[in-house]
Short mmCIF file of C-alpha atoms and ligand atoms in Angstrom, two decimals:
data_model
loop_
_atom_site.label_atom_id
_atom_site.label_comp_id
_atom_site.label_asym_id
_atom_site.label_seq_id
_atom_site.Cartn_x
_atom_site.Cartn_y
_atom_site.Cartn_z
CA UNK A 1 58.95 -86.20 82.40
CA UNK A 2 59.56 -88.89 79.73
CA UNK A 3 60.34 -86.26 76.99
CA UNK A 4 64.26 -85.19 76.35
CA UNK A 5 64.65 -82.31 78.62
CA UNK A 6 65.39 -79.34 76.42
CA UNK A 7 68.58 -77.54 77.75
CA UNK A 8 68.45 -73.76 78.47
CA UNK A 9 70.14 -73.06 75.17
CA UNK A 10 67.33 -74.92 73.16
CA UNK A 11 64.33 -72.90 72.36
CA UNK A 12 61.65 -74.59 70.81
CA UNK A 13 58.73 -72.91 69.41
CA UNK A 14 56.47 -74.97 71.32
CA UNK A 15 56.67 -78.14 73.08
CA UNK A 16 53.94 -80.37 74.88
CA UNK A 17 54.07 -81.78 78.67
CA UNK A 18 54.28 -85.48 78.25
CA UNK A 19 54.65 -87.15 81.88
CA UNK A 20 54.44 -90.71 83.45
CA UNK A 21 50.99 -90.39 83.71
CA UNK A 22 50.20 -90.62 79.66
CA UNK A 23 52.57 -93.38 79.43
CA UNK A 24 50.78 -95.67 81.77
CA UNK A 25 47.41 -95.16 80.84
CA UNK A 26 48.95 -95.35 76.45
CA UNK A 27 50.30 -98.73 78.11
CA UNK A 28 47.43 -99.57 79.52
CA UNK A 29 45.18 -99.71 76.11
CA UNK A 30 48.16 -101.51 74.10
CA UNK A 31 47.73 -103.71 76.98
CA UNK A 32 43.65 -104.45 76.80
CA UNK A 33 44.42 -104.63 73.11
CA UNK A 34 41.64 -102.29 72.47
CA UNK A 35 42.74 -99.82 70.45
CA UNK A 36 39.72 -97.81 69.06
CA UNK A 37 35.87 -97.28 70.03
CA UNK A 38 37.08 -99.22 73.30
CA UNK A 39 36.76 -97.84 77.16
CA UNK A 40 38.96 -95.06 76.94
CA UNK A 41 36.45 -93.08 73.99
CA UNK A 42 33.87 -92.88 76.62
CA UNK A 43 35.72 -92.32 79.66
CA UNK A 44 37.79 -89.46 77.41
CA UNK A 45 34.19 -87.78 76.44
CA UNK A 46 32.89 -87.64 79.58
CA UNK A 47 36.09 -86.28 81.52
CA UNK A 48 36.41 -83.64 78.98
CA UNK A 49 32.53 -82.92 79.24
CA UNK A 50 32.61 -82.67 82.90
CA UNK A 51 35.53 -80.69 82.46
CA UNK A 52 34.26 -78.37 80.16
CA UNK A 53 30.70 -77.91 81.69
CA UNK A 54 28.81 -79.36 79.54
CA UNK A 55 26.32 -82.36 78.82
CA UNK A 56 28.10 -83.73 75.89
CA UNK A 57 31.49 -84.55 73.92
CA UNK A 58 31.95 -86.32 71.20
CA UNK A 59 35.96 -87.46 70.18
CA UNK A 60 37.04 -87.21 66.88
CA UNK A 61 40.26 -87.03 64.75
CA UNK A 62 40.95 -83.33 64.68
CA UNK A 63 40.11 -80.00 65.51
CA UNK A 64 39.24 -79.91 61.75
CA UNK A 65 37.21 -82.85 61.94
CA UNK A 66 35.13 -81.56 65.05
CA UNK A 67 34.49 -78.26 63.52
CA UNK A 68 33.07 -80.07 60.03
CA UNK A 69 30.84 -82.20 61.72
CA UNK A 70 29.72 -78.91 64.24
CA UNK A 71 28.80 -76.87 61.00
CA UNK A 72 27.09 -80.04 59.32
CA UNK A 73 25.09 -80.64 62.51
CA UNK A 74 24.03 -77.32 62.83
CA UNK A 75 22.52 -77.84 58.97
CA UNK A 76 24.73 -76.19 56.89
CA UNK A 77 24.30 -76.75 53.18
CA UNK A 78 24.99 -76.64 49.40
CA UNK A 79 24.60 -72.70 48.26
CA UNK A 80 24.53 -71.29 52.29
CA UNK A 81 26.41 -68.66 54.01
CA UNK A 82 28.59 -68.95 57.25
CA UNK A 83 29.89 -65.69 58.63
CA UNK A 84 33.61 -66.16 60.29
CA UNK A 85 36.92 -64.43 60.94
CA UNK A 86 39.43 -63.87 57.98
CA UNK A 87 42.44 -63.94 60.89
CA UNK A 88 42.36 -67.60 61.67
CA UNK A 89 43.91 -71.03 60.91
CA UNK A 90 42.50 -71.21 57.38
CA UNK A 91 40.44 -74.62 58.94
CA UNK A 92 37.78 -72.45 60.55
CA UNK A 93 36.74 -71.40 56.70
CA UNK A 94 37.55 -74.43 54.99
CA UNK A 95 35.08 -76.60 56.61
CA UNK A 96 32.44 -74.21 55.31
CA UNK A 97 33.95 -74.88 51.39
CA UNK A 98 33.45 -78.75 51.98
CA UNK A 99 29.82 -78.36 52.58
CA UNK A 100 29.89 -76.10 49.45
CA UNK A 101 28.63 -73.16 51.59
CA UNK A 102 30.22 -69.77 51.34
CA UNK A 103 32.22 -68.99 54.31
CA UNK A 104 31.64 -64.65 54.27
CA UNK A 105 34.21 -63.32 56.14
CA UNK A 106 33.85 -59.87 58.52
CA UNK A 107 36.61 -57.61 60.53
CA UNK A 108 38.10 -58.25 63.92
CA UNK A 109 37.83 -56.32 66.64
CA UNK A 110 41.55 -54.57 66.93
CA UNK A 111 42.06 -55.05 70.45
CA UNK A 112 40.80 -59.08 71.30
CA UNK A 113 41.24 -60.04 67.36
CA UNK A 114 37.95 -61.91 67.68
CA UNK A 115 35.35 -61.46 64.77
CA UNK A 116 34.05 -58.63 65.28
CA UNK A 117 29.85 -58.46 66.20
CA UNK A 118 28.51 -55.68 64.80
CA UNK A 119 30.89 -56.18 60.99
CA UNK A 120 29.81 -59.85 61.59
CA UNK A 121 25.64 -58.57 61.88
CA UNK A 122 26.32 -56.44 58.62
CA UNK A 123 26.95 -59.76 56.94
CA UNK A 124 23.94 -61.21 57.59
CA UNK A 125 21.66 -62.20 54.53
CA UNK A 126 18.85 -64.45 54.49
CA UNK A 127 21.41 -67.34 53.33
CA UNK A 128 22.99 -66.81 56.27
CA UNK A 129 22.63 -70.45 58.54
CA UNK A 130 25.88 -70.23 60.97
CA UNK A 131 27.99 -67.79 62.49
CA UNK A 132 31.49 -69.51 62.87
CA UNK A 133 33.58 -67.41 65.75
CA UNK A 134 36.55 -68.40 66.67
CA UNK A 135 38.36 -67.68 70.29
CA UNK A 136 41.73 -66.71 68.59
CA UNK A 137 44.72 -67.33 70.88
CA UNK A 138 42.52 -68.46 73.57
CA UNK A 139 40.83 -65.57 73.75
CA UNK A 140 36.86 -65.94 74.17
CA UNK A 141 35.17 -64.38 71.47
CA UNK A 142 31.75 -62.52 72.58
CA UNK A 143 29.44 -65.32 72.11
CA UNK A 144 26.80 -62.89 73.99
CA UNK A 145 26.84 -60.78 71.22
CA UNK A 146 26.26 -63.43 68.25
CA UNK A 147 23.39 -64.93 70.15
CA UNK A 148 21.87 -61.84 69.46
CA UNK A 149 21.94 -62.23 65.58
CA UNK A 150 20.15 -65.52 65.10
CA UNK A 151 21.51 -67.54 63.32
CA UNK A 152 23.04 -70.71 64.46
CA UNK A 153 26.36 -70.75 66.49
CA UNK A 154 29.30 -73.16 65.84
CA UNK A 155 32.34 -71.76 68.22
CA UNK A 156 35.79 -72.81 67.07
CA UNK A 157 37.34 -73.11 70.42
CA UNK A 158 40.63 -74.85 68.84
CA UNK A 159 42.36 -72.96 70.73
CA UNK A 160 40.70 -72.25 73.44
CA UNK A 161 40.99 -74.72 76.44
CA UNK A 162 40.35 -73.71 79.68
CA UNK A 163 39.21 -70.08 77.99
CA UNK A 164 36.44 -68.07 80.34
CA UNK A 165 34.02 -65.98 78.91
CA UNK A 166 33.13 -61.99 79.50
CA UNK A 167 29.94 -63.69 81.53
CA UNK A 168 32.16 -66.06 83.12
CA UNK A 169 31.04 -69.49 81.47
CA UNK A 170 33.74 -71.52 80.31
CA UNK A 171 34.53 -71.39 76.67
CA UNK A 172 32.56 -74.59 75.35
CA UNK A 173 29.80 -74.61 78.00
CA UNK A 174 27.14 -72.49 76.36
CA UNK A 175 25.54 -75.17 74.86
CA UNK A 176 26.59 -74.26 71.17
CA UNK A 177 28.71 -77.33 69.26
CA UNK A 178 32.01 -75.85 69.88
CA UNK A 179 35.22 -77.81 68.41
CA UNK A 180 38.53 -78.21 70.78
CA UNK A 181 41.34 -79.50 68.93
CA UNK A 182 44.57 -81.81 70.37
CA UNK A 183 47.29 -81.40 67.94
CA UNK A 184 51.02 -81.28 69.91
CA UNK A 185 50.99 -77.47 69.84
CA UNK A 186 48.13 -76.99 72.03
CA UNK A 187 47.31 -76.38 75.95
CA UNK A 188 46.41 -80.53 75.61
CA UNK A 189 47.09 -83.10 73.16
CA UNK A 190 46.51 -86.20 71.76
CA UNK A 191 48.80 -86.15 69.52
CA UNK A 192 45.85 -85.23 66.24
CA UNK A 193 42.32 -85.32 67.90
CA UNK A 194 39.54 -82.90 68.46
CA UNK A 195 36.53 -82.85 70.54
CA UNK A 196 32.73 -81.52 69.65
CA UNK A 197 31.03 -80.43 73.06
CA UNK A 198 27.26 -79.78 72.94
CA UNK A 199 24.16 -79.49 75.01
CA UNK A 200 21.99 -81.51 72.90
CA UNK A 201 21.60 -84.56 72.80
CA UNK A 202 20.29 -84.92 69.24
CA UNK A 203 23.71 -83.47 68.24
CA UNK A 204 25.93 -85.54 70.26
CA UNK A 205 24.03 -88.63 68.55
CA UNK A 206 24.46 -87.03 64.90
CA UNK A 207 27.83 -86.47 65.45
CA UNK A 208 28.93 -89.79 66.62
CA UNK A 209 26.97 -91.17 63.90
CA UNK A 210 29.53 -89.22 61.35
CA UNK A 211 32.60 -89.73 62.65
CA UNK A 212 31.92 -93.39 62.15
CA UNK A 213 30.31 -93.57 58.79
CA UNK A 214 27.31 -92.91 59.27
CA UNK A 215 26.71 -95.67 61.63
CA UNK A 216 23.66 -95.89 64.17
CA UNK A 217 24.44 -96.74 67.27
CA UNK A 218 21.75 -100.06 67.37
CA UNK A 219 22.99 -100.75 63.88
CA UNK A 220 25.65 -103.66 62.32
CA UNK A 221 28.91 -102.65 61.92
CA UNK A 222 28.44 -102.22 58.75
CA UNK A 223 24.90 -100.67 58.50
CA UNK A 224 24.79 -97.19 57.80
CA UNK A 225 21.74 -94.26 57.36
CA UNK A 226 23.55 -91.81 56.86
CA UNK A 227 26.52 -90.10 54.98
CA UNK A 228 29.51 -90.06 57.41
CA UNK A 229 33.31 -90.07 57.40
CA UNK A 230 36.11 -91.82 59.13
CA UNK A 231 36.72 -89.05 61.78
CA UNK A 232 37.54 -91.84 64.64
CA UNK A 233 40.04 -91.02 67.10
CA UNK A 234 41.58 -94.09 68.78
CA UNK A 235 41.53 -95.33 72.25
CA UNK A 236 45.40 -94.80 72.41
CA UNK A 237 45.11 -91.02 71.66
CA UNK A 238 42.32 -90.93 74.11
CA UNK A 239 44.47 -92.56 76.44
CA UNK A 240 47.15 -89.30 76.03
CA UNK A 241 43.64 -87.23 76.29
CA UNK A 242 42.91 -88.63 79.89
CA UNK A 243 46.35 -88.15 81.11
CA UNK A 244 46.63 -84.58 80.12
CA UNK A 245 43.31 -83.84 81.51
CA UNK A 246 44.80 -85.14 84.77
CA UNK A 247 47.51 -81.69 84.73
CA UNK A 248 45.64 -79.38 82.17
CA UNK A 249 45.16 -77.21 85.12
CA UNK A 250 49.20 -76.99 85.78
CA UNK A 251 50.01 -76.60 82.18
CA UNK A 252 47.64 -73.97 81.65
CA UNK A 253 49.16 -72.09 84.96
CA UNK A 254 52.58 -72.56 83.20
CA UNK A 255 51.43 -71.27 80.15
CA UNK A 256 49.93 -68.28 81.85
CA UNK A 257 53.31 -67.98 83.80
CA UNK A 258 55.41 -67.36 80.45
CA UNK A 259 52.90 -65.11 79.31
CA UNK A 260 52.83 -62.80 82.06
CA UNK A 261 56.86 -63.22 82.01
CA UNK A 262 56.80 -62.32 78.13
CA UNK A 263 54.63 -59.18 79.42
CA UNK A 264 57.16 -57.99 81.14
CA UNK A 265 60.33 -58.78 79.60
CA UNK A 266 58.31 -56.83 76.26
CA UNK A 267 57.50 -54.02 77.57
CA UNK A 268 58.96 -50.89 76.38
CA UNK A 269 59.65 -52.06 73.17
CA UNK A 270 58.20 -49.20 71.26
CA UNK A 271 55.12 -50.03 68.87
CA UNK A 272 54.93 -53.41 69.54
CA UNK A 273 51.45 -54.48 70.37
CA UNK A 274 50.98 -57.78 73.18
CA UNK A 275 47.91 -59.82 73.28
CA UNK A 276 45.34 -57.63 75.05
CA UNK A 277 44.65 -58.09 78.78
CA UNK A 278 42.02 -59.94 80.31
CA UNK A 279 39.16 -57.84 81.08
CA UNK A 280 36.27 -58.32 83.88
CA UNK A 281 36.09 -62.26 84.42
CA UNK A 282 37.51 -63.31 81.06
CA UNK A 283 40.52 -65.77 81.13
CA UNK A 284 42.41 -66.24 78.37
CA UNK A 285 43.19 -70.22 77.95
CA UNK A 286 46.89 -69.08 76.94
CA UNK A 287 47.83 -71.15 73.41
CA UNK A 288 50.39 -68.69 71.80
CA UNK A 289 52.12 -65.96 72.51
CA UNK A 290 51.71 -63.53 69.51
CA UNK A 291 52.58 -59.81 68.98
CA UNK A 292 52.69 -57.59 66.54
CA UNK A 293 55.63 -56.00 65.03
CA UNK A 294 55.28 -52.16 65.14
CA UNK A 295 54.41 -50.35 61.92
CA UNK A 296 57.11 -50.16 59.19
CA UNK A 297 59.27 -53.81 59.70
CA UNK A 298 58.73 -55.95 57.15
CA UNK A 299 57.66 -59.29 59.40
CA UNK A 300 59.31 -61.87 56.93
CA UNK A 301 62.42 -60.03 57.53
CA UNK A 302 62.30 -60.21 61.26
CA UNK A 303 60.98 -63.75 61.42
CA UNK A 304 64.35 -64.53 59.39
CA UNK A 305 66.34 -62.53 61.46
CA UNK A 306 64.97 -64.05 64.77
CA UNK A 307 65.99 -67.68 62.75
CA UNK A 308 69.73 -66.75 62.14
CA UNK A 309 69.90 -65.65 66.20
CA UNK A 310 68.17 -69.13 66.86
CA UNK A 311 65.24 -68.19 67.83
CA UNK A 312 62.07 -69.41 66.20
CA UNK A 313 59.36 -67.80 65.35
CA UNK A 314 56.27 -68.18 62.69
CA UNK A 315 53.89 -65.62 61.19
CA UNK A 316 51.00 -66.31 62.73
CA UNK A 317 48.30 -65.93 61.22
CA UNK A 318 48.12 -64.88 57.62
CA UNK A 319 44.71 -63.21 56.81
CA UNK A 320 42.72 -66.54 55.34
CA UNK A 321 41.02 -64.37 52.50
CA UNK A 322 44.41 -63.56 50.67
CA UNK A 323 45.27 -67.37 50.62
CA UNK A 324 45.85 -67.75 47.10
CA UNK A 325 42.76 -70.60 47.46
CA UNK A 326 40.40 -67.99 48.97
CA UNK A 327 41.78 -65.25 46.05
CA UNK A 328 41.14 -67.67 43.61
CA UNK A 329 37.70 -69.28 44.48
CA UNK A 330 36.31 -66.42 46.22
CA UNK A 331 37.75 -63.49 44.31
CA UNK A 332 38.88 -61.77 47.55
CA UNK A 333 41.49 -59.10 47.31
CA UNK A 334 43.68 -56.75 49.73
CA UNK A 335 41.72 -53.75 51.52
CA UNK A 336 38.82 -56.04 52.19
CA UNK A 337 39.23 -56.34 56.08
CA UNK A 338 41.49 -53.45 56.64
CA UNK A 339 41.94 -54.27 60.16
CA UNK A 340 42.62 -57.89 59.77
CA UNK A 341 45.11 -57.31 57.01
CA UNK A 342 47.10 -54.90 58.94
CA UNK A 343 47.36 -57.25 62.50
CA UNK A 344 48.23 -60.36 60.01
CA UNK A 345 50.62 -58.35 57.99
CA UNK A 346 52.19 -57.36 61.64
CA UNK A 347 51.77 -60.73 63.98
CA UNK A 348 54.05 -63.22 64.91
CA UNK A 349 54.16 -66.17 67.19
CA UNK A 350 56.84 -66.47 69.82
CA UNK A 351 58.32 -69.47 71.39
CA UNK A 352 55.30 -71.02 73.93
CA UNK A 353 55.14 -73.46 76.05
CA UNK A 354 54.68 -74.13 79.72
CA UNK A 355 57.92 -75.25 80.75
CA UNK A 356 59.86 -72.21 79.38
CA UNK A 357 62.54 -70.49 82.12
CA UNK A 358 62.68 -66.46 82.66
CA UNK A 359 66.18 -67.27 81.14
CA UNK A 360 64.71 -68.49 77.60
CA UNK A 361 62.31 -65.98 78.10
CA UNK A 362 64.61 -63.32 78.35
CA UNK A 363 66.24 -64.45 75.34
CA UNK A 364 63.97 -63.59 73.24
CA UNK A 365 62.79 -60.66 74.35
CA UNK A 366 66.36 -59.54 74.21
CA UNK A 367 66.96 -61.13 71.10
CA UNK A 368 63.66 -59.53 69.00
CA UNK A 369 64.61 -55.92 70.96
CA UNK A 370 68.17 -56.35 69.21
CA UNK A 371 66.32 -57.49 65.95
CA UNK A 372 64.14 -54.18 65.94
CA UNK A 373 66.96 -51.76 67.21
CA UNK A 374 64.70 -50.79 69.71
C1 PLP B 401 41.50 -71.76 65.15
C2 PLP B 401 41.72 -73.17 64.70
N1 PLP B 401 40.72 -73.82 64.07
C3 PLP B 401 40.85 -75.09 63.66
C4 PLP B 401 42.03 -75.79 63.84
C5 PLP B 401 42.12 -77.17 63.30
O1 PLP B 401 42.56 -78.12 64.20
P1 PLP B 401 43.35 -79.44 63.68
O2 PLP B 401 44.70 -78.98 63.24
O3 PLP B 401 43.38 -80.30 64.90
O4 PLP B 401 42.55 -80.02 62.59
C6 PLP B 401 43.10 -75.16 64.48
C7 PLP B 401 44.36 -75.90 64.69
O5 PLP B 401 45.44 -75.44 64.69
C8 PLP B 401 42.95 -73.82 64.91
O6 PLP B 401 43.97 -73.18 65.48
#
């Protein structure tokens, strides 16, 4: 542990695992003095890959970053259509606006909060090139189901780490590009990064190609055929990236721990929904723990409440289409995605992370059971 241990009384809302094993390998690259595109890019890609399942990973500078270059290597385009979730980080729909497609949004399913397949195959037209679903709070999404429709898949698996699916295939391994995203709050981190798995090969190549300018791999450093961005991430976050890799498997058994604690210190709390069980051979890759308030609090209210007992907490997440940018751009108004608008209206996150004690734990439980009267 090189982090401050937080005492019992200190209840973060989420907090990584940061050990001796990401300090020696960080002190290792500020040693070799190669700080980006060295060793540690590949070695990162290819432990994640294996990881993961899959043939191919591609690091880049966020979870944002991974999902743009997904969606652009798929072939979205000026004027096109790319069916997501409206209860997401607003990032998953965003990275449809900077291709100047239209991301359409479609219901959730009430019980996983995923997009939900059959609203999601009323929404296609023939401008229709991606379906964007997202595995919201680690929960797989039924990629099954959206192979069925067609069109392209892009999976935002941002949250998902370590997620299995309903057929048992680890979230990221179906071949789609799927984006995995490192920021401090998640089940691994690197600080900012993101990763883009795929099966194909031509992908992996077009997406290296963009994070780096547009560079070819045979080419000059500064010879470029293509459009591209600065979406590097360097060898010292990938450095973090190898380290955590080394006890993703602990942290995620922590994080299932709390979870399963949170289960039970909630229950009985009348009206207040948990995140839905695992089903069959789905595995939730636990990232947050959110529930929804029952019918009739106002959430602000309790999130404030929850504050002044010190205890934080975060609504979590606002419906993306009511963002005053989405309202604005899009036109989109209340009443759209009924049951989207009534979880959002509802959810909030609770402190997370895989070092929490049954004490903490029981905390808040206690502490949002006082908050509700109930
Ligand atoms: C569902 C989802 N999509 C995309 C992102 C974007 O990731 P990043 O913040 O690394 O850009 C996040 C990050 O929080 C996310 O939760």
């Amino acid at each position: 542990m090189i982090l401050r241990p937080v005492s019992e009384d200190e209840i973060p809302l989420a907090r990584p695992v940061l050990g001796e094993a990401e300090e020696e390998r960080v002190l290792e690259v500020l040693r070799s003095g190669r700080l980006s595109l060295g060793p540690a890019l590949g070695e990162f890609e290819r432990a994640f890959a294996q990881r993961v399942g899959i043939a191919h990973a591609s690091a880049v500078s966020s979870g944002t970053a991974a999902l743009h270059l997904a969606l652009r290597a798929v072939g979205v385009k000026d004027g096109d259509e790319v069916i997501t979730t409206p209860l997401s980080f607003v990032a998953s729909a965003n990275v449809a606006v900077y291709e100047r497609a239209r991301p359409v949004f479609a219901d959730i399913d009430p019980v996983t909060l995923n997009l939900d397949p059959a609203a999601a195959a009323d929404a296609v037209t023939d401008r229709t090139t991606a379906l964007l679903p997202v595995h919201l709070f680690g929960y797989p999404a039924d990629v099954a189901a959206f192979e069925k429709l067609g069109p392209p898949i892009v999976e935002d698996a941002c949250e998902a780490v370590g997620a299995v699916d309903a057929d048992g295939i680890p979230v990221g391994a179906r071949g789609h590009p799927a984006a995995f995203a490192f920021y401090a709050n998640k089940q691994m981190t690197t600080g900012e990064g993101g990763m883009v798995t795929t099966a194909n090969a031509e992908i992996k190549e077009r997406v290296d190609s963009e994070r780096n300018q547009g560079r070819a791999p045979d080419m000059d450093w500064l010879d470029h055929d293509r459009l591209g961005f600065n979406y590097r991430l360097s060898d010292l976050a990938c450095a973090l990236g190898l380290a955590q890799l080394e006890h993703l498997d602990d942290m995620l058994a922590g994080r299932a721990r709390v979870a399963a604690s949170y289960a039970d210190a909630l229950t009985g709390i009348e009206g207040l929904s948990l995140p839905c069980p695992e089903t069959g051979r789905v595995r939730r890759g636990w990232f947050v723990y959110v529930v929804q308030l029952p019918h009739g609090f106002d959430r602000d209210t309790v999130v404030r409440a929850m504050h002044e007992r010190g205890i934080p907490t975060k609504p979590y997440f606002p419906a993306v289409h009511l963002m005053s940018f989405y309202r604005e751009r899009f036109g989109h108004r209340e009443g759209e995605f009924p049951v989207c608008e009534d979880v959002a209206a509802r959810s909030i996150a609770l402190p997370f992370f895989p070092e929490m004690t049954d004490g903490q734990i029981e905390r808040v439980a206690e502490t949002l059971r006082d908050v509700l009267g109930r």
